[in-house]
């Protein structure tokens, strides 16, 4: 099986203090791979490292076999990587449609933009009903849909999703995870960074557990659920 994303022995530091301490992982093409860990484990730093926002001090990151370590963020994104950031981060004074259009800023053909928007509305019928509504007036769950939809507007090969359950009601959390599963079934590779272990493992093909900047466990969802350390930490 080919890998969409490969991280090899990655060290990333803030102010000379390492946050990631030699992590290695693979994100197979066409699958959902998750990175689990509590607050402060280094999950968001991993995403920032992939996107070039916090360049690693050592190690390598490869996307589709091509090294992207240290490249400018806009060049990394142009290869086919999109990120749905933690906390949704919609543009509150723009409409749903305007928010979605911003996700296709690298595409100049109007017909392509419209086609992608139709796909987003097919996944999220509620957004089609609210296409002219200001994003800031929508519920948290609807804003999460706008954020995911905007990520899909660049037609990514790899979607990085940071903490999609953060601050959402249980109903919207369940809906969000179902949507991520459907997006993956459309052929998009997903790297899912989360604290919500049960829901995440239910839709993942493979996972890694991060603790204090190091990978402490990896395997299939079943293997991780049966891992004593993981079970004690997350399933109690």
GROMACS .gro file of C-alpha atoms in nm:
model
  236
    1UNK     CA    1   0.000   0.000   0.000
    2UNK     CA    2   0.135   0.344  -0.093
    3UNK     CA    3   0.166   0.622   0.162
    4UNK     CA    4   0.019   0.963   0.108
    5UNK     CA    5   0.217   1.114   0.396
    6UNK     CA    6   0.532   0.989   0.569
    7UNK     CA    7   0.693   1.147   0.874
    8UNK     CA    8   1.042   1.027   0.965
    9UNK     CA    9   1.210   1.096   1.301
   10UNK     CA   10   1.063   1.445   1.332
   11UNK     CA   11   1.180   1.696   1.592
   12UNK     CA   12   1.000   2.030   1.621
   13UNK     CA   13   1.087   2.289   1.883
   14UNK     CA   14   0.946   2.615   2.018
   15UNK     CA   15   1.212   2.840   2.174
   16UNK     CA   16   1.468   2.557   2.160
   17UNK     CA   17   1.247   2.323   2.368
   18UNK     CA   18   1.145   2.015   2.170
   19UNK     CA   19   0.769   1.958   2.147
   20UNK     CA   20   0.801   1.665   1.904
   21UNK     CA   21   1.078   1.422   1.993
   22UNK     CA   22   1.153   1.199   1.695
   23UNK     CA   23   0.804   1.099   1.582
   24UNK     CA   24   0.759   0.870   1.281
   25UNK     CA   25   0.430   0.774   1.119
   26UNK     CA   26   0.265   0.676   0.790
   27UNK     CA   27  -0.067   0.787   0.644
   28UNK     CA   28  -0.165   0.527   0.379
   29UNK     CA   29  -0.336   0.656   0.065
   30UNK     CA   30  -0.715   0.627   0.076
   31UNK     CA   31  -0.740   0.559   0.449
   32UNK     CA   32  -0.829   0.745   0.769
   33UNK     CA   33  -0.526   0.757   0.998
   34UNK     CA   34  -0.569   0.911   1.341
   35UNK     CA   35  -0.331   1.073   1.585
   36UNK     CA   36  -0.462   1.051   1.941
   37UNK     CA   37  -0.334   1.227   2.249
   38UNK     CA   38  -0.431   1.455   2.533
   39UNK     CA   39  -0.386   1.832   2.541
   40UNK     CA   40  -0.020   1.931   2.511
   41UNK     CA   41   0.088   1.596   2.361
   42UNK     CA   42   0.207   1.766   2.040
   43UNK     CA   43  -0.085   1.690   1.807
   44UNK     CA   44  -0.136   2.043   1.671
   45UNK     CA   45   0.243   2.090   1.646
   46UNK     CA   46   0.247   1.783   1.419
   47UNK     CA   47  -0.005   1.951   1.185
   48UNK     CA   48   0.187   2.281   1.198
   49UNK     CA   49   0.506   2.092   1.107
   50UNK     CA   50   0.340   1.920   0.808
   51UNK     CA   51   0.210   2.257   0.680
   52UNK     CA   52   0.544   2.432   0.727
   53UNK     CA   53   0.396   2.676   0.982
   54UNK     CA   54   0.643   2.558   1.248
   55UNK     CA   55   0.937   2.414   1.051
   56UNK     CA   56   1.095   2.105   1.212
   57UNK     CA   57   1.454   2.128   1.333
   58UNK     CA   58   1.527   1.769   1.227
   59UNK     CA   59   1.364   1.478   1.043
   60UNK     CA   60   1.175   1.452   0.714
   61UNK     CA   61   0.818   1.489   0.591
   62UNK     CA   62   0.723   1.337   0.254
   63UNK     CA   63   0.398   1.380   0.061
   64UNK     CA   64   0.342   1.127  -0.218
   65UNK     CA   65   0.713   1.042  -0.201
   66UNK     CA   66   0.823   1.403  -0.242
   67UNK     CA   67   1.004   1.575   0.045
   68UNK     CA   68   0.817   1.883   0.169
   69UNK     CA   69   1.016   1.952   0.488
   70UNK     CA   70   1.080   2.324   0.524
   71UNK     CA   71   0.886   2.429   0.214
   72UNK     CA   72   0.668   2.741   0.221
   73UNK     CA   73   0.312   2.673   0.341
   74UNK     CA   74   0.142   2.790   0.019
   75UNK     CA   75   0.363   2.554  -0.185
   76UNK     CA   76   0.276   2.260   0.043
   77UNK     CA   77  -0.097   2.335   0.011
   78UNK     CA   78  -0.070   2.364  -0.367
   79UNK     CA   79   0.044   1.998  -0.382
   80UNK     CA   80  -0.304   1.888  -0.267
   81UNK     CA   81  -0.306   1.917   0.113
   82UNK     CA   82  -0.589   2.098   0.294
   83UNK     CA   83  -0.633   2.161   0.665
   84UNK     CA   84  -0.948   2.204   0.872
   85UNK     CA   85  -0.818   2.390   1.177
   86UNK     CA   86  -0.908   2.338   1.540
   87UNK     CA   87  -1.202   2.551   1.655
   88UNK     CA   88  -1.365   2.582   1.310
   89UNK     CA   89  -1.239   2.940   1.235
   90UNK     CA   90  -1.497   3.058   0.982
   91UNK     CA   91  -1.507   3.416   0.854
   92UNK     CA   92  -1.806   3.537   1.059
   93UNK     CA   93  -1.900   3.841   0.845
   94UNK     CA   94  -1.897   3.645   0.520
   95UNK     CA   95  -2.182   3.425   0.396
   96UNK     CA   96  -2.161   3.046   0.373
   97UNK     CA   97  -2.099   3.074  -0.003
   98UNK     CA   98  -1.826   3.338   0.040
   99UNK     CA   99  -1.652   3.122   0.301
  100UNK     CA  100  -1.661   2.823   0.065
  101UNK     CA  101  -1.522   3.028  -0.225
  102UNK     CA  102  -1.219   3.119  -0.015
  103UNK     CA  103  -1.131   2.749  -0.004
  104UNK     CA  104  -1.094   2.750  -0.383
  105UNK     CA  105  -0.868   3.055  -0.400
  106UNK     CA  106  -0.612   2.866  -0.613
  107UNK     CA  107  -0.876   2.779  -0.874
  108UNK     CA  108  -0.960   3.041  -1.139
  109UNK     CA  109  -1.220   2.852  -1.344
  110UNK     CA  110  -1.572   2.944  -1.236
  111UNK     CA  111  -1.721   2.620  -1.370
  112UNK     CA  112  -1.480   2.416  -1.153
  113UNK     CA  113  -1.560   2.629  -0.846
  114UNK     CA  114  -1.935   2.583  -0.903
  115UNK     CA  115  -1.893   2.209  -0.949
  116UNK     CA  116  -1.698   2.178  -0.623
  117UNK     CA  117  -1.956   2.391  -0.443
  118UNK     CA  118  -2.235   2.163  -0.569
  119UNK     CA  119  -2.043   1.866  -0.424
  120UNK     CA  120  -2.012   2.041  -0.087
  121UNK     CA  121  -2.387   2.117  -0.090
  122UNK     CA  122  -2.455   1.752  -0.171
  123UNK     CA  123  -2.255   1.647   0.139
  124UNK     CA  124  -2.409   1.927   0.350
  125UNK     CA  125  -2.767   1.998   0.233
  126UNK     CA  126  -2.808   2.232   0.532
  127UNK     CA  127  -2.540   2.462   0.390
  128UNK     CA  128  -2.727   2.481   0.059
  129UNK     CA  129  -3.029   2.613   0.253
  130UNK     CA  130  -2.806   2.867   0.430
  131UNK     CA  131  -2.580   2.970   0.145
  132UNK     CA  132  -2.655   3.344   0.194
  133UNK     CA  133  -2.648   3.336   0.574
  134UNK     CA  134  -2.357   3.504   0.756
  135UNK     CA  135  -2.135   3.230   0.900
  136UNK     CA  136  -2.107   3.412   1.233
  137UNK     CA  137  -2.483   3.376   1.293
  138UNK     CA  138  -2.480   2.996   1.249
  139UNK     CA  139  -2.467   2.727   1.519
  140UNK     CA  140  -2.137   2.564   1.615
  141UNK     CA  141  -2.229   2.249   1.424
  142UNK     CA  142  -2.316   2.445   1.109
  143UNK     CA  143  -1.991   2.642   1.133
  144UNK     CA  144  -1.808   2.308   1.154
  145UNK     CA  145  -1.979   2.209   0.827
  146UNK     CA  146  -1.869   2.538   0.665
  147UNK     CA  147  -1.511   2.475   0.783
  148UNK     CA  148  -1.505   2.119   0.643
  149UNK     CA  149  -1.675   2.232   0.321
  150UNK     CA  150  -1.420   2.510   0.274
  151UNK     CA  151  -1.141   2.252   0.315
  152UNK     CA  152  -1.298   2.037   0.040
  153UNK     CA  153  -1.319   2.330  -0.204
  154UNK     CA  154  -0.950   2.290  -0.295
  155UNK     CA  155  -1.020   1.927  -0.406
  156UNK     CA  156  -0.748   1.795  -0.170
  157UNK     CA  157  -0.578   1.459  -0.196
  158UNK     CA  158  -0.498   1.472   0.177
  159UNK     CA  159  -0.720   1.635   0.439
  160UNK     CA  160  -0.570   1.723   0.778
  161UNK     CA  161  -0.844   1.761   1.041
  162UNK     CA  162  -0.753   1.909   1.380
  163UNK     CA  163  -0.988   1.831   1.674
  164UNK     CA  164  -1.322   1.824   1.483
  165UNK     CA  165  -1.520   1.742   1.799
  166UNK     CA  166  -1.390   2.040   1.998
  167UNK     CA  167  -1.673   2.244   2.153
  168UNK     CA  168  -1.955   2.062   1.972
  169UNK     CA  169  -2.265   1.898   2.118
  170UNK     CA  170  -2.263   1.513   2.118
  171UNK     CA  171  -2.517   1.514   1.831
  172UNK     CA  172  -2.297   1.731   1.608
  173UNK     CA  173  -1.985   1.534   1.706
  174UNK     CA  174  -2.151   1.212   1.583
  175UNK     CA  175  -2.267   1.386   1.263
  176UNK     CA  176  -1.918   1.529   1.202
  177UNK     CA  177  -1.750   1.189   1.232
  178UNK     CA  178  -2.006   1.037   0.993
  179UNK     CA  179  -1.925   1.315   0.745
  180UNK     CA  180  -1.549   1.251   0.776
  181UNK     CA  181  -1.615   0.882   0.702
  182UNK     CA  182  -1.819   0.975   0.393
  183UNK     CA  183  -1.546   1.214   0.272
  184UNK     CA  184  -1.292   0.932   0.301
  185UNK     CA  185  -1.526   0.698   0.109
  186UNK     CA  186  -1.510   0.952  -0.178
  187UNK     CA  187  -1.138   0.873  -0.206
  188UNK     CA  188  -0.982   1.149   0.006
  189UNK     CA  189  -0.704   1.043   0.244
  190UNK     CA  190  -0.766   1.175   0.597
  191UNK     CA  191  -0.522   1.245   0.880
  192UNK     CA  192  -0.741   1.300   1.185
  193UNK     CA  193  -0.600   1.457   1.502
  194UNK     CA  194  -0.831   1.407   1.801
  195UNK     CA  195  -0.884   1.355   2.174
  196UNK     CA  196  -1.221   1.179   2.131
  197UNK     CA  197  -1.084   0.825   2.121
  198UNK     CA  198  -1.397   0.611   2.083
  199UNK     CA  199  -1.551   0.804   1.792
  200UNK     CA  200  -1.213   0.843   1.620
  201UNK     CA  201  -1.118   0.476   1.633
  202UNK     CA  202  -1.467   0.385   1.504
  203UNK     CA  203  -1.391   0.551   1.167
  204UNK     CA  204  -1.011   0.504   1.144
  205UNK     CA  205  -0.816   0.233   0.965
  206UNK     CA  206  -0.501   0.289   1.170
  207UNK     CA  207  -0.391   0.507   1.458
  208UNK     CA  208  -0.100   0.647   1.657
  209UNK     CA  209  -0.097   0.764   2.018
  210UNK     CA  210   0.114   1.065   2.105
  211UNK     CA  211   0.231   1.142   2.459
  212UNK     CA  212   0.472   1.423   2.550
  213UNK     CA  213   0.591   1.453   2.192
  214UNK     CA  214   0.656   1.083   2.132
  215UNK     CA  215   0.460   0.805   1.964
  216UNK     CA  216   0.389   0.557   2.243
  217UNK     CA  217   0.157   0.318   2.057
  218UNK     CA  218   0.038   0.245   1.704
  219UNK     CA  219  -0.178  -0.009   1.526
  220UNK     CA  220  -0.527  -0.088   1.405
  221UNK     CA  221  -0.822   0.041   1.612
  222UNK     CA  222  -0.861  -0.308   1.763
  223UNK     CA  223  -0.492  -0.327   1.856
  224UNK     CA  224  -0.504   0.018   2.018
  225UNK     CA  225  -0.819  -0.067   2.214
  226UNK     CA  226  -0.648  -0.383   2.342
  227UNK     CA  227  -0.321  -0.202   2.429
  228UNK     CA  228  -0.308  -0.191   2.811
  229UNK     CA  229  -0.150   0.156   2.833
  230UNK     CA  230  -0.393   0.305   2.582
  231UNK     CA  231  -0.688   0.133   2.748
  232UNK     CA  232  -0.590   0.261   3.092
  233UNK     CA  233  -0.535   0.617   2.964
  234UNK     CA  234  -0.845   0.649   2.747
  235UNK     CA  235  -1.099   0.381   2.826
  236UNK     CA  236  -1.042   0.361   3.202
   0.00000   0.00000   0.00000
